[in-house]
mmCIF file of C-alpha atoms and ligand atoms in Angstrom:
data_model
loop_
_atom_site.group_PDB
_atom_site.id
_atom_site.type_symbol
_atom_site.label_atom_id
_atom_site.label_comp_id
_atom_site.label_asym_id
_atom_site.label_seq_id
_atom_site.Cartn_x
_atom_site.Cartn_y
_atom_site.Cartn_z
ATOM 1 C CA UNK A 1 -30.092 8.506 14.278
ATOM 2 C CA UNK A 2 -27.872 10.353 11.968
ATOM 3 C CA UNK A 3 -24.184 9.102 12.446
ATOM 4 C CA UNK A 4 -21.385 10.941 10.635
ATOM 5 C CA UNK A 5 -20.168 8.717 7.854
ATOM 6 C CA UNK A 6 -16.635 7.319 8.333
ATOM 7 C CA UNK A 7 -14.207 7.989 5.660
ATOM 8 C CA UNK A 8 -12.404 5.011 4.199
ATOM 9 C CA UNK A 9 -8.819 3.613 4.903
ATOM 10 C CA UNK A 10 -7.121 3.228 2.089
ATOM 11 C CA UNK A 11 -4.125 1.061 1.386
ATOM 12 C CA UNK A 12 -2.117 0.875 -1.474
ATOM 13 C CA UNK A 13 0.705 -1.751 -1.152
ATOM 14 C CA UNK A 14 2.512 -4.039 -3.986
ATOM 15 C CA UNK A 15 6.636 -5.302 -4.127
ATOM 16 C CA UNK A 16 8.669 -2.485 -4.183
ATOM 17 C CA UNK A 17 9.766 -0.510 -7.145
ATOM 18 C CA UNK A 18 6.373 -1.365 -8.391
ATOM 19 C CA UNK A 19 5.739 2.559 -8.629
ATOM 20 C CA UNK A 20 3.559 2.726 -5.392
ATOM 21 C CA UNK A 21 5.644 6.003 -4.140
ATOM 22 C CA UNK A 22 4.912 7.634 -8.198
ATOM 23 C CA UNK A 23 1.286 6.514 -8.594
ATOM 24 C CA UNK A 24 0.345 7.299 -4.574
ATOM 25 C CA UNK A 25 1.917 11.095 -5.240
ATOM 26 C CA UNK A 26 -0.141 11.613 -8.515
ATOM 27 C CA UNK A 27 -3.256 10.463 -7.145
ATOM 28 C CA UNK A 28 -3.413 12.658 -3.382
ATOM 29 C CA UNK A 29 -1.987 15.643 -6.253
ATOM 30 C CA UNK A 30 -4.768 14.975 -8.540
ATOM 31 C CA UNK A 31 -7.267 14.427 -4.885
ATOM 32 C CA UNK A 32 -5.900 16.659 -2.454
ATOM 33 C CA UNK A 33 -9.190 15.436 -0.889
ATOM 34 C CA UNK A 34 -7.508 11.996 0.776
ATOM 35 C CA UNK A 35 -5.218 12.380 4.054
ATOM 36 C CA UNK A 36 -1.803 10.968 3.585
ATOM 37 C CA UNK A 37 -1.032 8.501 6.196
ATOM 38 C CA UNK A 38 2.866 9.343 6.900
ATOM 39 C CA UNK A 39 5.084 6.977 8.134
ATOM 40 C CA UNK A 40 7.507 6.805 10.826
ATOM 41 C CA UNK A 41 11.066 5.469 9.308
ATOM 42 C CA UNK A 42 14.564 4.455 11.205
ATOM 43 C CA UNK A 43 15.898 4.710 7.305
ATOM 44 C CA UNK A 44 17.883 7.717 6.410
ATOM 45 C CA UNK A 45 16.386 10.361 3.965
ATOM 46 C CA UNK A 46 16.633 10.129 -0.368
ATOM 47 C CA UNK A 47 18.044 13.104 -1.309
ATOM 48 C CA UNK A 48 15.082 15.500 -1.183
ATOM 49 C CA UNK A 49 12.874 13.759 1.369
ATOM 50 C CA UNK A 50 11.580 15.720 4.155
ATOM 51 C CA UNK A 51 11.020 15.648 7.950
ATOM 52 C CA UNK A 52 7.269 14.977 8.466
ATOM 53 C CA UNK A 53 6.067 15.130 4.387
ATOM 54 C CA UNK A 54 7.466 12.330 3.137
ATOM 55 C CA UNK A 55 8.794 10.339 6.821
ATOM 56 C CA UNK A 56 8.665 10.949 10.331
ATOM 57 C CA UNK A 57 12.712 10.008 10.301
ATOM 58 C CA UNK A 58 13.770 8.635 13.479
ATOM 59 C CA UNK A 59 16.313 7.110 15.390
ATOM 60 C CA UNK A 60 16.044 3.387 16.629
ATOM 61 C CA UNK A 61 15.539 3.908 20.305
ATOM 62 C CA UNK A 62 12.526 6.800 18.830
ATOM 63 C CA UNK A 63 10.812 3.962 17.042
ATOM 64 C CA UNK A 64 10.710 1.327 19.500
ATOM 65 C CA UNK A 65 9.917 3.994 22.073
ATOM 66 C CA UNK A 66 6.775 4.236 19.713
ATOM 67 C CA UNK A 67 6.198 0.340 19.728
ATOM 68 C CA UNK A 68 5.982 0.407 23.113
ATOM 69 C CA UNK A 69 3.579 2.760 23.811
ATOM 70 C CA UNK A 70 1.109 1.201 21.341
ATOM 71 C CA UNK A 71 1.491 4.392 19.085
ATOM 72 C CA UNK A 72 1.760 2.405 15.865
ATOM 73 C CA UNK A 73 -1.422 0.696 13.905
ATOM 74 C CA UNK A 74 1.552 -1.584 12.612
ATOM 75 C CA UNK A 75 5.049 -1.990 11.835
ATOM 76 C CA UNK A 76 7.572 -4.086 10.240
ATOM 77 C CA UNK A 77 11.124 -3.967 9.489
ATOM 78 C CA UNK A 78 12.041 -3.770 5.589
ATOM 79 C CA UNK A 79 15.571 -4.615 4.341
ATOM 80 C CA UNK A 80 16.976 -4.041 7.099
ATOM 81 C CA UNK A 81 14.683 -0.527 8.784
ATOM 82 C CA UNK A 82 12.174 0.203 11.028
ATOM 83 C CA UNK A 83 8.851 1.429 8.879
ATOM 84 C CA UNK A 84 5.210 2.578 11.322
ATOM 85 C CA UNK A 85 2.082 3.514 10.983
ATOM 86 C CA UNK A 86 0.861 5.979 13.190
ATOM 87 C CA UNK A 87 -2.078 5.144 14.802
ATOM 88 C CA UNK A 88 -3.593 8.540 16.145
ATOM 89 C CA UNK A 89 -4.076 10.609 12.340
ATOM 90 C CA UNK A 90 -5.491 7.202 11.218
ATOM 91 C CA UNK A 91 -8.212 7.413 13.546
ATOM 92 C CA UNK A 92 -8.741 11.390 13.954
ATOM 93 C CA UNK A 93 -9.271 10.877 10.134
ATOM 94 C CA UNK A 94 -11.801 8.634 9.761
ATOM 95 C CA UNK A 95 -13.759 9.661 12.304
ATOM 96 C CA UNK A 96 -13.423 12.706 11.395
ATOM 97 C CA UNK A 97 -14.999 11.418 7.422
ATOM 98 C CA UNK A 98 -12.075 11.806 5.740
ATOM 99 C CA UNK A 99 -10.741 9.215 3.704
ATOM 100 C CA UNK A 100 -6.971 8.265 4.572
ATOM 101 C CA UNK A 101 -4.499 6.781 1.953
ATOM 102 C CA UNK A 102 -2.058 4.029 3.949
ATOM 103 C CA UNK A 103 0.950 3.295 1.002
ATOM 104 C CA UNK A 104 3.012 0.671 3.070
ATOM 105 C CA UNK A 105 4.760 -2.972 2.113
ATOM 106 C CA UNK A 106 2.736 -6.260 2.086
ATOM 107 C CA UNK A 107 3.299 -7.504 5.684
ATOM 108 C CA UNK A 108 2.065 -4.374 6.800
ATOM 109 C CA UNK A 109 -1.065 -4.238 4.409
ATOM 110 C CA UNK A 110 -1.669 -7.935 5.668
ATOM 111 C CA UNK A 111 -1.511 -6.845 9.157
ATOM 112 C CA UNK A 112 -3.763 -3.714 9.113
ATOM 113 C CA UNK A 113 -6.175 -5.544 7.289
ATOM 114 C CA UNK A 114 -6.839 -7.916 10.504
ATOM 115 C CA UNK A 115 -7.557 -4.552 12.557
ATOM 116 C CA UNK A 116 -9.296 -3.033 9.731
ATOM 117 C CA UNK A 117 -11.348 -5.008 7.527
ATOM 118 C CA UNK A 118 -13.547 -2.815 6.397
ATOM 119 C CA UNK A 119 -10.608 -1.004 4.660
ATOM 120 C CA UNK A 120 -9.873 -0.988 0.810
ATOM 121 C CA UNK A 121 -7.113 -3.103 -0.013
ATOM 122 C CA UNK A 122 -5.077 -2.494 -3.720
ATOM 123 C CA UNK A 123 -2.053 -4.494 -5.086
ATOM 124 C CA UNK A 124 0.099 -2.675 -7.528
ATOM 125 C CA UNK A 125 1.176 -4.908 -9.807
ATOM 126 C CA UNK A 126 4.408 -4.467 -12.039
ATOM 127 C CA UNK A 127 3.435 -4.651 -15.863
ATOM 128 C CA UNK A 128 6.097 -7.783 -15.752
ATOM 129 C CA UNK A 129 8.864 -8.563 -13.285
ATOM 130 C CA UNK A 130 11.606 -7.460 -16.321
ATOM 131 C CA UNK A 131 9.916 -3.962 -16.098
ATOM 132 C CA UNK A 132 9.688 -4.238 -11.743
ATOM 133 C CA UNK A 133 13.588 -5.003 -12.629
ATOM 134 C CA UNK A 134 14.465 -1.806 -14.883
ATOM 135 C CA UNK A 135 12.096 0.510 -12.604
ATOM 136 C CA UNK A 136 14.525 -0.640 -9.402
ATOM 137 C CA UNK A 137 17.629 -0.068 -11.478
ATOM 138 C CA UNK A 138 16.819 2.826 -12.863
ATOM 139 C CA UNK A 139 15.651 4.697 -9.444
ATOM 140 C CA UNK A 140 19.369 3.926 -8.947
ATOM 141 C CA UNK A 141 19.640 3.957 -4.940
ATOM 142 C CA UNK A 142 20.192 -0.097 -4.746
ATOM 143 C CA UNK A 143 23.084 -1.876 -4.817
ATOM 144 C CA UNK A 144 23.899 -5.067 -6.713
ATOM 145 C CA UNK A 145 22.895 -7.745 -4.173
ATOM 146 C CA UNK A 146 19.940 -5.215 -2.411
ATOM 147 C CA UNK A 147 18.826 -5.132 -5.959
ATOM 148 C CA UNK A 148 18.957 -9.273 -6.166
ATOM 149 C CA UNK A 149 17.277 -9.548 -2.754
ATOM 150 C CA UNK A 150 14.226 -6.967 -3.582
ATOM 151 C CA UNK A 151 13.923 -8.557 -6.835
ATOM 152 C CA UNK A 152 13.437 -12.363 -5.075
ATOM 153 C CA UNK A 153 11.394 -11.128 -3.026
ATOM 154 C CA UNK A 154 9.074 -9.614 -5.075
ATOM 155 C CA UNK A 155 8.097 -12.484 -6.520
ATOM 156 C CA UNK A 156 7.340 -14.104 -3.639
ATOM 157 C CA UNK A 157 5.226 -10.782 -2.403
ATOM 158 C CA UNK A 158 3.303 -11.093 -5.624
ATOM 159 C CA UNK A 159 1.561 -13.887 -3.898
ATOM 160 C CA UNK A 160 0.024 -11.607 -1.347
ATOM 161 C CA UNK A 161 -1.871 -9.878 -3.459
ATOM 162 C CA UNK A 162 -4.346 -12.647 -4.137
ATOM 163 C CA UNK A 163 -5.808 -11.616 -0.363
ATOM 164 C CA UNK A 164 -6.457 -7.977 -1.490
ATOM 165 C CA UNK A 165 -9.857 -6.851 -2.602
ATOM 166 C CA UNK A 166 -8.657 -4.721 -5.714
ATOM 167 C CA UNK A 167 -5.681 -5.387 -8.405
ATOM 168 C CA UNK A 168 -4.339 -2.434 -10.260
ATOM 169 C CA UNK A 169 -1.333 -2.687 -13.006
ATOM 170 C CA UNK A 170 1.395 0.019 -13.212
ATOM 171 C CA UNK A 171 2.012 0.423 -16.673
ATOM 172 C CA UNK A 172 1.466 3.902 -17.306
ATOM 173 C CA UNK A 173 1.146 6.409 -14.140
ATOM 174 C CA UNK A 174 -1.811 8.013 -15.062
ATOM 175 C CA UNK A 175 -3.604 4.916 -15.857
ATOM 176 C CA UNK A 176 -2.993 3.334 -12.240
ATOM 177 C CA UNK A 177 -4.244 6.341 -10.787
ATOM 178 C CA UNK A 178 -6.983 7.237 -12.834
ATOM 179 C CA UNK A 179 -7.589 2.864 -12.044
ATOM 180 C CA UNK A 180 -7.222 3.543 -8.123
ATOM 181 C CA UNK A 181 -9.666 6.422 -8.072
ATOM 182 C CA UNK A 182 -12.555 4.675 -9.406
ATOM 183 C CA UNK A 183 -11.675 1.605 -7.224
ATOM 184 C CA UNK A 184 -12.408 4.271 -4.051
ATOM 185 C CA UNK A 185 -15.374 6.091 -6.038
ATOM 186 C CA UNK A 186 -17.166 2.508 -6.445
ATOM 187 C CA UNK A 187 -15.851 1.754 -2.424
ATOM 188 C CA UNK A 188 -17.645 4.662 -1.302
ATOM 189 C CA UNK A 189 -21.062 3.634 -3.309
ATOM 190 C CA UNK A 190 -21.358 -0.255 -1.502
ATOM 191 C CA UNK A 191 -24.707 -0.399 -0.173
ATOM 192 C CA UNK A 192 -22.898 -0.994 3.283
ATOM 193 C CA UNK A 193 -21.933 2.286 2.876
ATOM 194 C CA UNK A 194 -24.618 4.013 2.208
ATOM 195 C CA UNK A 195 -27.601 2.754 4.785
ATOM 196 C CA UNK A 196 -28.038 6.965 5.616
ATOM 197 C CA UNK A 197 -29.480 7.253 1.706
ATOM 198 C CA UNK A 198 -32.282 5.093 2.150
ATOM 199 C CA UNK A 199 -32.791 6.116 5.867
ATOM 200 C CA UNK A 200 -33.287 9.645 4.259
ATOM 201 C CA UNK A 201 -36.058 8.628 1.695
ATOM 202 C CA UNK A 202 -37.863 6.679 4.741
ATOM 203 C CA UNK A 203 -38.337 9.118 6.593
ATOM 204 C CA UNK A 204 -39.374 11.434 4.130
ATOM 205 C CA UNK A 205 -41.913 8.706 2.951
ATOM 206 C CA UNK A 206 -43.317 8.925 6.548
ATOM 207 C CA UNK A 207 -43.566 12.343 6.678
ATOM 208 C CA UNK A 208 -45.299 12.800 3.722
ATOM 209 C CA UNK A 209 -46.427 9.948 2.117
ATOM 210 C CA UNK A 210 -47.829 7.996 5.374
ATOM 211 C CA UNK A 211 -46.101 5.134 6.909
HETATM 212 P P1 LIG B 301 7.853 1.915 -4.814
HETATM 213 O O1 LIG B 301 7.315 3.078 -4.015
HETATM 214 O O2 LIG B 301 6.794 0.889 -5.109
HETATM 215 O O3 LIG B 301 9.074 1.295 -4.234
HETATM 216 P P2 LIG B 301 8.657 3.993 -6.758
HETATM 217 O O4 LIG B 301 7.455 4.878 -6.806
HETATM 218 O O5 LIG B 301 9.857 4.474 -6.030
HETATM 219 O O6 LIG B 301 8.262 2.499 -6.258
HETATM 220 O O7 LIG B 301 9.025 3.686 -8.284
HETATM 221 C C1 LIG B 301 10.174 2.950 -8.654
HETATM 222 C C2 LIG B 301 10.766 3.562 -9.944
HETATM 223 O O8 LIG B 301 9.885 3.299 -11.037
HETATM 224 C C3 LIG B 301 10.928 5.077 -9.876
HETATM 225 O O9 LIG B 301 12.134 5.446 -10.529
HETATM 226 C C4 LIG B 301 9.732 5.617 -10.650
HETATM 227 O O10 LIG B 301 9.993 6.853 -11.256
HETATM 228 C C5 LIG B 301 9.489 4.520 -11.679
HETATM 229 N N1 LIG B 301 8.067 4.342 -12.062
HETATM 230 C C6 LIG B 301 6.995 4.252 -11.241
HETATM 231 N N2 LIG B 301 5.854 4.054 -11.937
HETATM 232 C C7 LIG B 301 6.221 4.013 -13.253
HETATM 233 C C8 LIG B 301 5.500 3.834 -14.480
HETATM 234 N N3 LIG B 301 4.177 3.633 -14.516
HETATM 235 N N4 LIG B 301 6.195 3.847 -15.629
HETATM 236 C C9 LIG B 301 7.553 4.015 -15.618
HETATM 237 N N5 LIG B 301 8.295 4.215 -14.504
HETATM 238 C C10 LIG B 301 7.643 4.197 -13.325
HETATM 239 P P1 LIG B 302 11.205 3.070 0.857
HETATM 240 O O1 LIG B 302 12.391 2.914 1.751
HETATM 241 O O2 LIG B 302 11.500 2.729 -0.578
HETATM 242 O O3 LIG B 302 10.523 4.416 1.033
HETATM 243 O O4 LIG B 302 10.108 2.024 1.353
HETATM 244 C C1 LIG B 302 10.445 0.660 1.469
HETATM 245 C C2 LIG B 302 9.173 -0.128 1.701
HETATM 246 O O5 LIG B 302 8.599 0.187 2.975
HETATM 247 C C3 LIG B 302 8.084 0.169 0.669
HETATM 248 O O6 LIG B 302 7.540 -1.085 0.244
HETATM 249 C C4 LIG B 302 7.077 0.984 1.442
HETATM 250 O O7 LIG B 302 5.767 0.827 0.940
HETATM 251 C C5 LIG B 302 7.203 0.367 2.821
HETATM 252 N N1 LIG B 302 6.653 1.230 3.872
HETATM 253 C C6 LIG B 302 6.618 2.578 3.941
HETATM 254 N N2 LIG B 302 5.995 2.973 5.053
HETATM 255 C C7 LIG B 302 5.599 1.861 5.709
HETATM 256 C C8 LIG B 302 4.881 1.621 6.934
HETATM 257 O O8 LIG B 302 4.463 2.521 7.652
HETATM 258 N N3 LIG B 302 4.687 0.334 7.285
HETATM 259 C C9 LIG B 302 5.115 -0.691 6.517
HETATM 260 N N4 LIG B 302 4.839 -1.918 6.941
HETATM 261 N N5 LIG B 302 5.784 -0.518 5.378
HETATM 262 C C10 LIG B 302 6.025 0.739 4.971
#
């Protein structure tokens, strides 16, 4: 039997302003290899965001629309917005063999890890909660008391990481990334994985070596 492999879902989730956003971009750059899972939002656009790169931007009655029809893998609502996964890429993806990088907030990770648990779960973790402060600030699209309330709950999110399989620290960009490919190189070598390798020398050892 010789099944095509299925490539690995990979999610990448931590409080934000943790740097998930940064360290995600640098590491599909430096793999242009892994699919980008992109979201569907009710939140309006940063100021360069795009249509379909960095969102799928839509209006309320859009997104529920898309609950309702089953369209999403999950969704949640953050401070206040709609955010999706779409389910269809997700699974033309990995059946496809290609892996597929999911960067999403901690209820979602939580959730998408009961429909997927054979995916590859990594917390980013801030160096220290000072620094998770100062990297919020200084992106400089928070308020005051949105900056209080992400803040207090990123503590508490910090707790949900203990259910991931991987732990990465932000401190320096290219460190977390060069951290969160060799987490998915060693993913893709499990033994679980990799059942096709030793089928390969088996049959080659009856073929030519006797049973
Ligand atoms: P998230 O996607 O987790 O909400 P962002 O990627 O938007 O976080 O990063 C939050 C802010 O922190 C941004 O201004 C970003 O440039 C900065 N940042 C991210 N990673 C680092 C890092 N390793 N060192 C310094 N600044 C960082
Ligand atoms: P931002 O508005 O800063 O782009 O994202 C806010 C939060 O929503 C981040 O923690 C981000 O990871 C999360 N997020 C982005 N897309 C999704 C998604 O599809 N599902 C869920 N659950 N969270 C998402």
């Amino acid at each position: 039997m010789n099944m095509k492999k299925q490539g690995l879902l990979i999610v990448v989730s931590g409080p934000s302003g943790t740097g998930k956003g940064t360290v995600c971009d640098e590491l599909l750059k430096a793999h242009p290899e892994i699919a980008y899972s992109i979201s569907a939002t009710t939140r309006s656009p940063r100021e360069g965001e795009k249509d379909g790169e960095n969102y799928y931007f839509l209006k309320k009655e859009q997104f529920e629309q898309m609950i309702n029809r089953g369209e999403l893998l999950e969704w949640a609502n953050v401070y206040g917005n709609y955010y999706g996964t779409p389910l269809k890429k997700i699974q033309e993806k990995l059946s496809d063999g290609q892996d597929i990088l999911l960067e999403i907030d901690t209820q979602g990770a939580m959730n998408v890890q009961k429909k997927f648990p054979e995916g590859l779960y990594i917390f980013l973790l801030p160096p220290s909660l000072k620094t998770l402060e100062e990297r919020i600030r200084g992106r400089g699209s928070e308020t005051d008391e949105s900056l209080k309330r992400r803040l207090g709950n990123a503590v508490n999110e910090i707790e949900v990481g203990k259910n991931y399989n991987y732990v990465v620290v932000n401190d320096t960009v290219d460190a977390a990334v060069k951290r969160i490919a060799m987490v998915i190189d060693a993913e893709h070598r499990r033994v679980v994985r990799n059942m096709d390798l030793f089928e390969k020398l088996e049959n080659e050892k009856k073929l030519n070596y006797g049973a």
